[in-house]
Coordinates of C-alpha atoms and ligand atoms in Angstrom, one line a residue:
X1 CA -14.0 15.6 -3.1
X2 CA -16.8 13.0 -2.4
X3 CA -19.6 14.1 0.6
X4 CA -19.4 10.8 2.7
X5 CA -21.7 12.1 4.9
X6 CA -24.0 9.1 4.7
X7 CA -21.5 6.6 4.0
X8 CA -19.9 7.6 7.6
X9 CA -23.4 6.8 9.2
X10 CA -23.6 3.7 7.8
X11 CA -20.2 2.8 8.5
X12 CA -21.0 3.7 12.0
X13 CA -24.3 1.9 11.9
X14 CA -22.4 -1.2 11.2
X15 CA -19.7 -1.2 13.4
X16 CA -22.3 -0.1 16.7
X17 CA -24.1 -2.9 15.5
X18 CA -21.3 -5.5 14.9
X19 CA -20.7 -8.0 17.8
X20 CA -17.0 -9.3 16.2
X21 CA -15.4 -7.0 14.4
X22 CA -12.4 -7.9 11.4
X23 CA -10.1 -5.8 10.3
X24 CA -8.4 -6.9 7.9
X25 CA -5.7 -5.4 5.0
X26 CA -3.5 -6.2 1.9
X27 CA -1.0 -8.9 1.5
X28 CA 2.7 -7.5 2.0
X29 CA 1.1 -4.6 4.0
X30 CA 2.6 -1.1 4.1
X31 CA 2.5 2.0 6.4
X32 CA -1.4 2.7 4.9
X33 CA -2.4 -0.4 5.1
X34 CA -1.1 -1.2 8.9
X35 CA -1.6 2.8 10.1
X36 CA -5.5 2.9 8.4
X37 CA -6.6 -0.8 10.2
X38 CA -4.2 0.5 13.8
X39 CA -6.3 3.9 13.6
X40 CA -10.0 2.9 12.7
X41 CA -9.5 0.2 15.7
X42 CA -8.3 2.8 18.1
X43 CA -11.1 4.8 17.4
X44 CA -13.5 1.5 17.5
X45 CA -12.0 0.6 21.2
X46 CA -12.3 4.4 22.3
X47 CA -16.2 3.9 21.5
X48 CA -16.3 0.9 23.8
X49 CA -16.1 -1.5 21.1
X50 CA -13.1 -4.1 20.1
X51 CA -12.0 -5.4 16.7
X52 CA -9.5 -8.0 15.7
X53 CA -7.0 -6.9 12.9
X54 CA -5.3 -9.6 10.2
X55 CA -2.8 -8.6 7.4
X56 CA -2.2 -11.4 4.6
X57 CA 1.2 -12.4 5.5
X58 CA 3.9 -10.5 8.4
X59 CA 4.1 -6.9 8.6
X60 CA 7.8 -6.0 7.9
X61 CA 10.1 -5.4 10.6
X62 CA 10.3 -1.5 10.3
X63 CA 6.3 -0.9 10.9
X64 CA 6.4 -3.2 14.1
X65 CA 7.3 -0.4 16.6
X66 CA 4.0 0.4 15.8
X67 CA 1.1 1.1 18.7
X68 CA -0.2 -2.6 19.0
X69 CA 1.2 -3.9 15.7
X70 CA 1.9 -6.9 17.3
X71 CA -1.9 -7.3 17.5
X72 CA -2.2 -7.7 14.2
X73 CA -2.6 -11.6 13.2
X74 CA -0.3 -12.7 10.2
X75 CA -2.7 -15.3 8.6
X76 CA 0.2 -17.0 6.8
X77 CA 2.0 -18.0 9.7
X78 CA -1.1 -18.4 11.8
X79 CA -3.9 -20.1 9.5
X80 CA -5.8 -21.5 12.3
X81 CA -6.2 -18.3 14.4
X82 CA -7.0 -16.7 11.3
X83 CA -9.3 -18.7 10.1
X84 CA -11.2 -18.7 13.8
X85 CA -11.2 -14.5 13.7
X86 CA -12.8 -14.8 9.9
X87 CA -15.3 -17.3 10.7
X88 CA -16.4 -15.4 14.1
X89 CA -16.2 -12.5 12.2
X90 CA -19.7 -10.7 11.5
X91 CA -18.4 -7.0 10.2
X92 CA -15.7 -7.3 7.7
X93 CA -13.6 -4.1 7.5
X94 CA -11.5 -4.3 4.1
X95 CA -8.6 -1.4 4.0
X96 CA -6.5 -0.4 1.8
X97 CA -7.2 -2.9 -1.3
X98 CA -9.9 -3.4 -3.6
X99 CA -9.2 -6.8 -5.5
X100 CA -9.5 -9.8 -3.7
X101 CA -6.4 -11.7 -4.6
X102 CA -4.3 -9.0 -2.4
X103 CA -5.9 -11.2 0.3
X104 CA -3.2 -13.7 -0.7
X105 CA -4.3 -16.6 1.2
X106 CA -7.4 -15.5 3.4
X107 CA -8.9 -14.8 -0.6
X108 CA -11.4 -17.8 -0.2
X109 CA -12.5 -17.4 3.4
X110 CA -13.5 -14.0 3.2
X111 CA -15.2 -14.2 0.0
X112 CA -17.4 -17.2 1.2
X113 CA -17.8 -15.1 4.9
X114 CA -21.2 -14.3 5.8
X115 CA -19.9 -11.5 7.4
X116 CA -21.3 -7.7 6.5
X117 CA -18.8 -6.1 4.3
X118 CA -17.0 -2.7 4.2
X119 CA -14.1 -2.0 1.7
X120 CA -12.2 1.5 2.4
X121 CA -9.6 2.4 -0.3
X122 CA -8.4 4.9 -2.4
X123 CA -7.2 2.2 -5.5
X124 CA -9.3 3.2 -8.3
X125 CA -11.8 1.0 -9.6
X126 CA -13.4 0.0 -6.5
X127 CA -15.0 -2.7 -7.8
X128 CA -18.3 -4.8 -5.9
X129 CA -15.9 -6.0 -2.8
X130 CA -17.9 -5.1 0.0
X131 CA -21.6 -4.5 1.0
X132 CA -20.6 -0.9 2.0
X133 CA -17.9 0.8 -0.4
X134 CA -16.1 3.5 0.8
X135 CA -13.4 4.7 -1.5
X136 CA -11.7 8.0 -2.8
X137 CA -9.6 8.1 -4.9
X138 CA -8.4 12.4 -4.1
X139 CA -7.0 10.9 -0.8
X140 CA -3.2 10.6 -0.4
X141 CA -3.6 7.2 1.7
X142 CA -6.7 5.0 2.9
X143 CA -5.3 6.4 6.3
X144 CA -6.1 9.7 5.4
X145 CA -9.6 8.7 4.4
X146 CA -10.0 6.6 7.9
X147 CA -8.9 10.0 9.4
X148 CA -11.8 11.9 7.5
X149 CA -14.2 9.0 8.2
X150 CA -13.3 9.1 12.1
X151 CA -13.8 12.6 12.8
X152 CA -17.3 12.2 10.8
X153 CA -18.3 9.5 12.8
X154 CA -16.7 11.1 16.3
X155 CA -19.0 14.3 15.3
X156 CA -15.5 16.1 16.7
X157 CA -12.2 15.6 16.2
X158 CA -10.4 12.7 17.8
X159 CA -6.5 13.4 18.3
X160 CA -5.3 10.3 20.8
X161 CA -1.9 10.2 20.2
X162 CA -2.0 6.5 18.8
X163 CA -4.5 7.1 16.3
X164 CA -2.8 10.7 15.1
X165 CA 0.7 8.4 14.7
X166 CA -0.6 6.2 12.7
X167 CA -2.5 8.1 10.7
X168 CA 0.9 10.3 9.9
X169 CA 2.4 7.0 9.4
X170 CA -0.1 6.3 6.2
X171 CA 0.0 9.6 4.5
X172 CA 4.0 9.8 4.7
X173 CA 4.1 6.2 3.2
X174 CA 1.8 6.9 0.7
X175 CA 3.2 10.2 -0.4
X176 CA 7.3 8.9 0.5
X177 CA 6.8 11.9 2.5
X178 CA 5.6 14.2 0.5
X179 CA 7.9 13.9 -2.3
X180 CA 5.0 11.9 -4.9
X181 CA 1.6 10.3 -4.8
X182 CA -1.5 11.9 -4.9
X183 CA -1.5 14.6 -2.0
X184 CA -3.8 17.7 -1.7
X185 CA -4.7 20.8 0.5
X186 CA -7.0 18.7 2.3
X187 CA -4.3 15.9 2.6
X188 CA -2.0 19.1 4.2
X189 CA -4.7 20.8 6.2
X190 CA -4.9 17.0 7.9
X191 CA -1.1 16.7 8.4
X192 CA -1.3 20.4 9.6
X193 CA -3.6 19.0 12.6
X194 CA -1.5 16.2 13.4
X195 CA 1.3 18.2 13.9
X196 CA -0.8 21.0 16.1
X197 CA -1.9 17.8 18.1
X198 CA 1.8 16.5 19.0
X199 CA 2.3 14.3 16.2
X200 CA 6.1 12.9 16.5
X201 CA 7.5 13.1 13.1
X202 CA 11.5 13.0 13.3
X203 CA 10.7 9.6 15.2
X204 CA 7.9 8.2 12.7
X205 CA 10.2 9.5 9.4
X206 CA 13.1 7.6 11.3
X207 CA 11.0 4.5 11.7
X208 CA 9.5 4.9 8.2
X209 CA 12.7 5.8 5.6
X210 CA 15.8 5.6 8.1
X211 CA 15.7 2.2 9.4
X212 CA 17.9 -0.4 6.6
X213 CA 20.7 -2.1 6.9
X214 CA 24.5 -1.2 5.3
X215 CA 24.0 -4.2 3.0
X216 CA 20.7 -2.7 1.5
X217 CA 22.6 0.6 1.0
X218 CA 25.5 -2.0 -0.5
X219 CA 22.3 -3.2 -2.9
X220 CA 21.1 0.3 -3.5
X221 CA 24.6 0.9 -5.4
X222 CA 25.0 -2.6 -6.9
X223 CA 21.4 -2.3 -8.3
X224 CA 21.7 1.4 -9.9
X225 CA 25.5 0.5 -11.1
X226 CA 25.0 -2.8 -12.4
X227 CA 21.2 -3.6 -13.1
X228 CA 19.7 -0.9 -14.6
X229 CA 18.4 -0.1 -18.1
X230 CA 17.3 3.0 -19.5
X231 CA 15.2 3.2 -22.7
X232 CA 15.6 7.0 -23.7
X233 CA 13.0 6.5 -26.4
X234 CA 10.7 5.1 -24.2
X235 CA 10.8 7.2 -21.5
X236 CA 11.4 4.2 -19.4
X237 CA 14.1 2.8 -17.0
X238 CA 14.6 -0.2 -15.0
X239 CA 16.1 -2.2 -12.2
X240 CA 16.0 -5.6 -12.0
X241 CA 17.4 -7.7 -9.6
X242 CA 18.1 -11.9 -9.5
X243 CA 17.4 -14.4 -6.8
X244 CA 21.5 -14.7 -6.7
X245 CA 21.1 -10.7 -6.1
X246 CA 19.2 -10.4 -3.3
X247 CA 21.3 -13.3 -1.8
X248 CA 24.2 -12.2 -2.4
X249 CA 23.4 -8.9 -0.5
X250 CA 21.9 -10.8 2.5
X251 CA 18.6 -9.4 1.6
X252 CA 15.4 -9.2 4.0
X253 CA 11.9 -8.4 3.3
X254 CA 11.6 -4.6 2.3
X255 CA 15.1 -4.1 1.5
X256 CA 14.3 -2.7 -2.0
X257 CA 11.7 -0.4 -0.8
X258 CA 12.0 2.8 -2.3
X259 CA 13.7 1.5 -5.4
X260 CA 11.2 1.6 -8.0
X261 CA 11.2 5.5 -7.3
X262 CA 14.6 6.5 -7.9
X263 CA 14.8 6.0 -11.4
X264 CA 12.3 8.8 -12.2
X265 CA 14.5 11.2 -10.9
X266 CA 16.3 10.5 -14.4
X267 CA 15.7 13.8 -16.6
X268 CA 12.4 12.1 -19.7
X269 CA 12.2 9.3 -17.7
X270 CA 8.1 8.9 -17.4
X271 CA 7.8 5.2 -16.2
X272 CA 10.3 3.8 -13.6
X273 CA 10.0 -0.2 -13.1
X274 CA 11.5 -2.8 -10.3
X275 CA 11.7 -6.3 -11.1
X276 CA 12.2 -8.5 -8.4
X277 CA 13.5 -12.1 -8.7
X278 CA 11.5 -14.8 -5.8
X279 CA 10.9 -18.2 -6.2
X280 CA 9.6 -19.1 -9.5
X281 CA 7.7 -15.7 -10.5
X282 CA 8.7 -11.8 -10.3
X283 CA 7.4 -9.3 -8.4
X284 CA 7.0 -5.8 -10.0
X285 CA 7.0 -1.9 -9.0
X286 CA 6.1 0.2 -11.6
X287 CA 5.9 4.4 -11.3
X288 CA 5.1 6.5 -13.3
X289 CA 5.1 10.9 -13.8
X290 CA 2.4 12.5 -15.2
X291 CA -0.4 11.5 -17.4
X292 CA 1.2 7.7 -17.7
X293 CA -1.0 5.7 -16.3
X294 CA 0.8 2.6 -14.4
X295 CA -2.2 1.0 -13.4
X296 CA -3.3 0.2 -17.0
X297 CA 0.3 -1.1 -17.8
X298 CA 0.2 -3.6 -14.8
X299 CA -3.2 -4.5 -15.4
X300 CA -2.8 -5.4 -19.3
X301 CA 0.6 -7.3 -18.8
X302 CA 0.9 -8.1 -15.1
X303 CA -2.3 -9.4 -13.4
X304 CA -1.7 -6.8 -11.4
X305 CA -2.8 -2.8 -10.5
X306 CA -3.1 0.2 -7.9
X307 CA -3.1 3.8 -9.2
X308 CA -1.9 5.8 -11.9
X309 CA 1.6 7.0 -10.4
X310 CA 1.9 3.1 -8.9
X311 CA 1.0 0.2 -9.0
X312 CA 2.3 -3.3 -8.7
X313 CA 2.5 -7.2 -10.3
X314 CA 3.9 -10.3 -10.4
X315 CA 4.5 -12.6 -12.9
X316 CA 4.8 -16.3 -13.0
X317 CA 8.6 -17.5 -14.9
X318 CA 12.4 -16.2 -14.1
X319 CA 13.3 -12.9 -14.2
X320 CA 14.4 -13.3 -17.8
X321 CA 11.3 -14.5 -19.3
X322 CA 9.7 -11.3 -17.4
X323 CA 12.1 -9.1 -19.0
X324 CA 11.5 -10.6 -22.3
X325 CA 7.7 -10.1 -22.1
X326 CA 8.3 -6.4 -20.5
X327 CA 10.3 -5.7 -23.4
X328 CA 8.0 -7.1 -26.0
X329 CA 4.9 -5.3 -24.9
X330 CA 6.4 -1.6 -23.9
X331 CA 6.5 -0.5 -27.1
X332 CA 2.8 -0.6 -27.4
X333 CA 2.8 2.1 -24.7
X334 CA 5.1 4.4 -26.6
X335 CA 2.7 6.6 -27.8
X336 CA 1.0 7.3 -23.9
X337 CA 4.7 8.2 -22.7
X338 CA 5.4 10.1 -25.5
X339 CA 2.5 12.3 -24.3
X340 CA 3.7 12.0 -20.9
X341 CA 6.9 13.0 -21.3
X342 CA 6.2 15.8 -23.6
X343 CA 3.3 16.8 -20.8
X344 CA 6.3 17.0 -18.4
X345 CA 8.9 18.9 -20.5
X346 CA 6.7 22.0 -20.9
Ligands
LIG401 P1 4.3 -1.4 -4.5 O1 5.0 -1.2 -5.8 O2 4.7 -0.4 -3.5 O3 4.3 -2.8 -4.0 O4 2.8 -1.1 -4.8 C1 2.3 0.1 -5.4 C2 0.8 0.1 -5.5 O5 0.4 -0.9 -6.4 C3 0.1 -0.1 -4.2 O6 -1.0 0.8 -4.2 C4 -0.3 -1.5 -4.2 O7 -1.5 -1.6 -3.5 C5 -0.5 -1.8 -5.7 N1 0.0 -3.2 -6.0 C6 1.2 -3.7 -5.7 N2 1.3 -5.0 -6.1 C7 0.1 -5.3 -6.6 C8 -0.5 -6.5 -7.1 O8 0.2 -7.6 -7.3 N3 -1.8 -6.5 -7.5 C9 -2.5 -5.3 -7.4 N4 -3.8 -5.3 -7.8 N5 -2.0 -4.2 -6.9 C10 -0.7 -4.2 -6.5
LIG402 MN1 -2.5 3.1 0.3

């Protein structure tokens, strides 16, 4: 693991020295990117300082219970404010992303902000986002890394019960609760101190992974009965789901969280994909076991990205055309899921 020693002083350096501190994460946020900006501002305020917080576009519904979530500015639905907080801004705290278009439409403003910059991430390929780059790639979730990077700059270890929650909150999301994603001893030991400290877990994994609707369960079933494909020689399977789908279902934001996962639970299945219908482009889930690097994939073919076990695009065109290109270009993976798949039948 990376000795951020010096990067933790300078990050300090910065935000002692800041007068209007922005937080700000990726569009369509998650449990990392919402529990890494709520915990490195509870630490900021418990050093006698203040920072606003922005997220691309609304947080969904079952992250709002969250400590002061409803602090967080949606700068879709609130351009002006948004714009004001970037424009004051004069410390620029980036979580959770490292490409600039996952600040959907607060892209420009940021970019052309005078602002000091600080990207902290665990994406690979951390790119030249930010003045001060702060990104590891071993951690399970950037909230993991803000926990590290807190106790560093806290010379101590800070445990208010706000901070611990949603820190917990990131790594759980990150890792679906330990069942995938990049986790380690470290990332243990940490969860290890959140639970000495209090940490309410039953209530956070309820919040987190218990909280949908009948009709998502009724989507669940229509979308594993009647929408997916499975390309044994491929070591691939999908879902994907139409516009008419989701209506039909009465579908709200989030509702196929989780979905991309469940096909890998299929015995040689190496690359799982979720394609998602919206209006006029599809929005894609891929993950992957092993050695099969997802991030590549959605790269190459979907202007898109995130790590090797996940990582997400979208694509302009109906769900069909998507398919049709999908379909076109997976073969010219076979050979890297072969491996995988062998790699995971040993
Ligand atoms: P999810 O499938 O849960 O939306 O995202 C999985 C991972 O891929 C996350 O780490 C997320 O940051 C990344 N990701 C999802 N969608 C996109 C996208 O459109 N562009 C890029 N660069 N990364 C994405
Ligand atoms: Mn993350």
């Amino acid at each position: 693991m990376t000795d951020f020693g010096k990067y933790t002083k300078e990050l300090k350096k910065l935000i002692e020295g800041a007068h209007h501190i922005l937080l700000i994460c990726h569009i369509n946020p998650d449990g990392d990117a919402a529990g890494a900006m709520l915990a490195l501002r509870r630490w900021i305020i418990s050093h006698g300082g203040n920072a606003e917080m922005i997220s691309p576009n609304a947080l969904q519904k079952f992250l709002l219970w969250m400590h002061d979530a409803d602090k967080i500015v949606d700068f879709h639905h609130n351009i002006e404010k948004g714009t004001r907080l970037i424009r004051e801004a004069d410390l620029i705290i980036m979580v959770d992303f490292n490409s600039p278009s996952r600040l959907g439409k607060a892209e420009e403003l940021v970019l052309s902000s005078t602002a000091r910059k600080v990207m902290i991430d665990h994406h690979p390929d951390p790119g030249t986002l930010a003045d001060l780059i702060i990104s590891d790639t071993g951690r399970s979730s950037t909230s993991e890394l803000v926990y590290f990077l807190v106790n560093e700059m806290e010379e101590g270890e800070f445990s208010e019960p706000d901070f611990i929650e949603a820190v917990y909150v990131g790594i759980i999301t990150d890792t679906g609760n330990f069942e995938h994603g990049l986790y380690s001893g470290d990332t243990m030991r940490t969860v290890g101190l959140l639970l000495d400290r209090g940490v309410d877990k039953e209530k956070i994994v309820n919040h987190i992974f218990s909280n949908f609707s009948a009709d998502r369960m009724r989507l669940k079933g229509f979308a594993l009965h009647s929408r997916m494909v499975i390309h044994p020689d491929l070591h691939t399977a999908y879902i994907w789901l139409t516009k008419e789908d989701l209506e039909t279902f009465n579908h709200v934001k989030g509702d196929t969280e989780g979905f991309a996962n469940i096909l890998l639970a299929i015995s040689g299945i190496v690359l799982s994909v979720l394609f998602v219908e919206r209006s006029g482009f599809v929005k894609m889930s891929l993950r992957s076991k092993g050695s099969f690097n997802a991030n590549v994939l959605s790269r190459r073919c979907f202007n898109g990205g995130g790590h090797r076990n996940a990582a997400g695009g979208e694509m302009k065109g109906s769900i069909h055309d998507v398919l049709e290109h999908f379909e076109e270009v997976l073969p010219s993976f076979k050979a890297e899921l072969d491996a995988a798949a062998a790699e995971i039948a040993k």
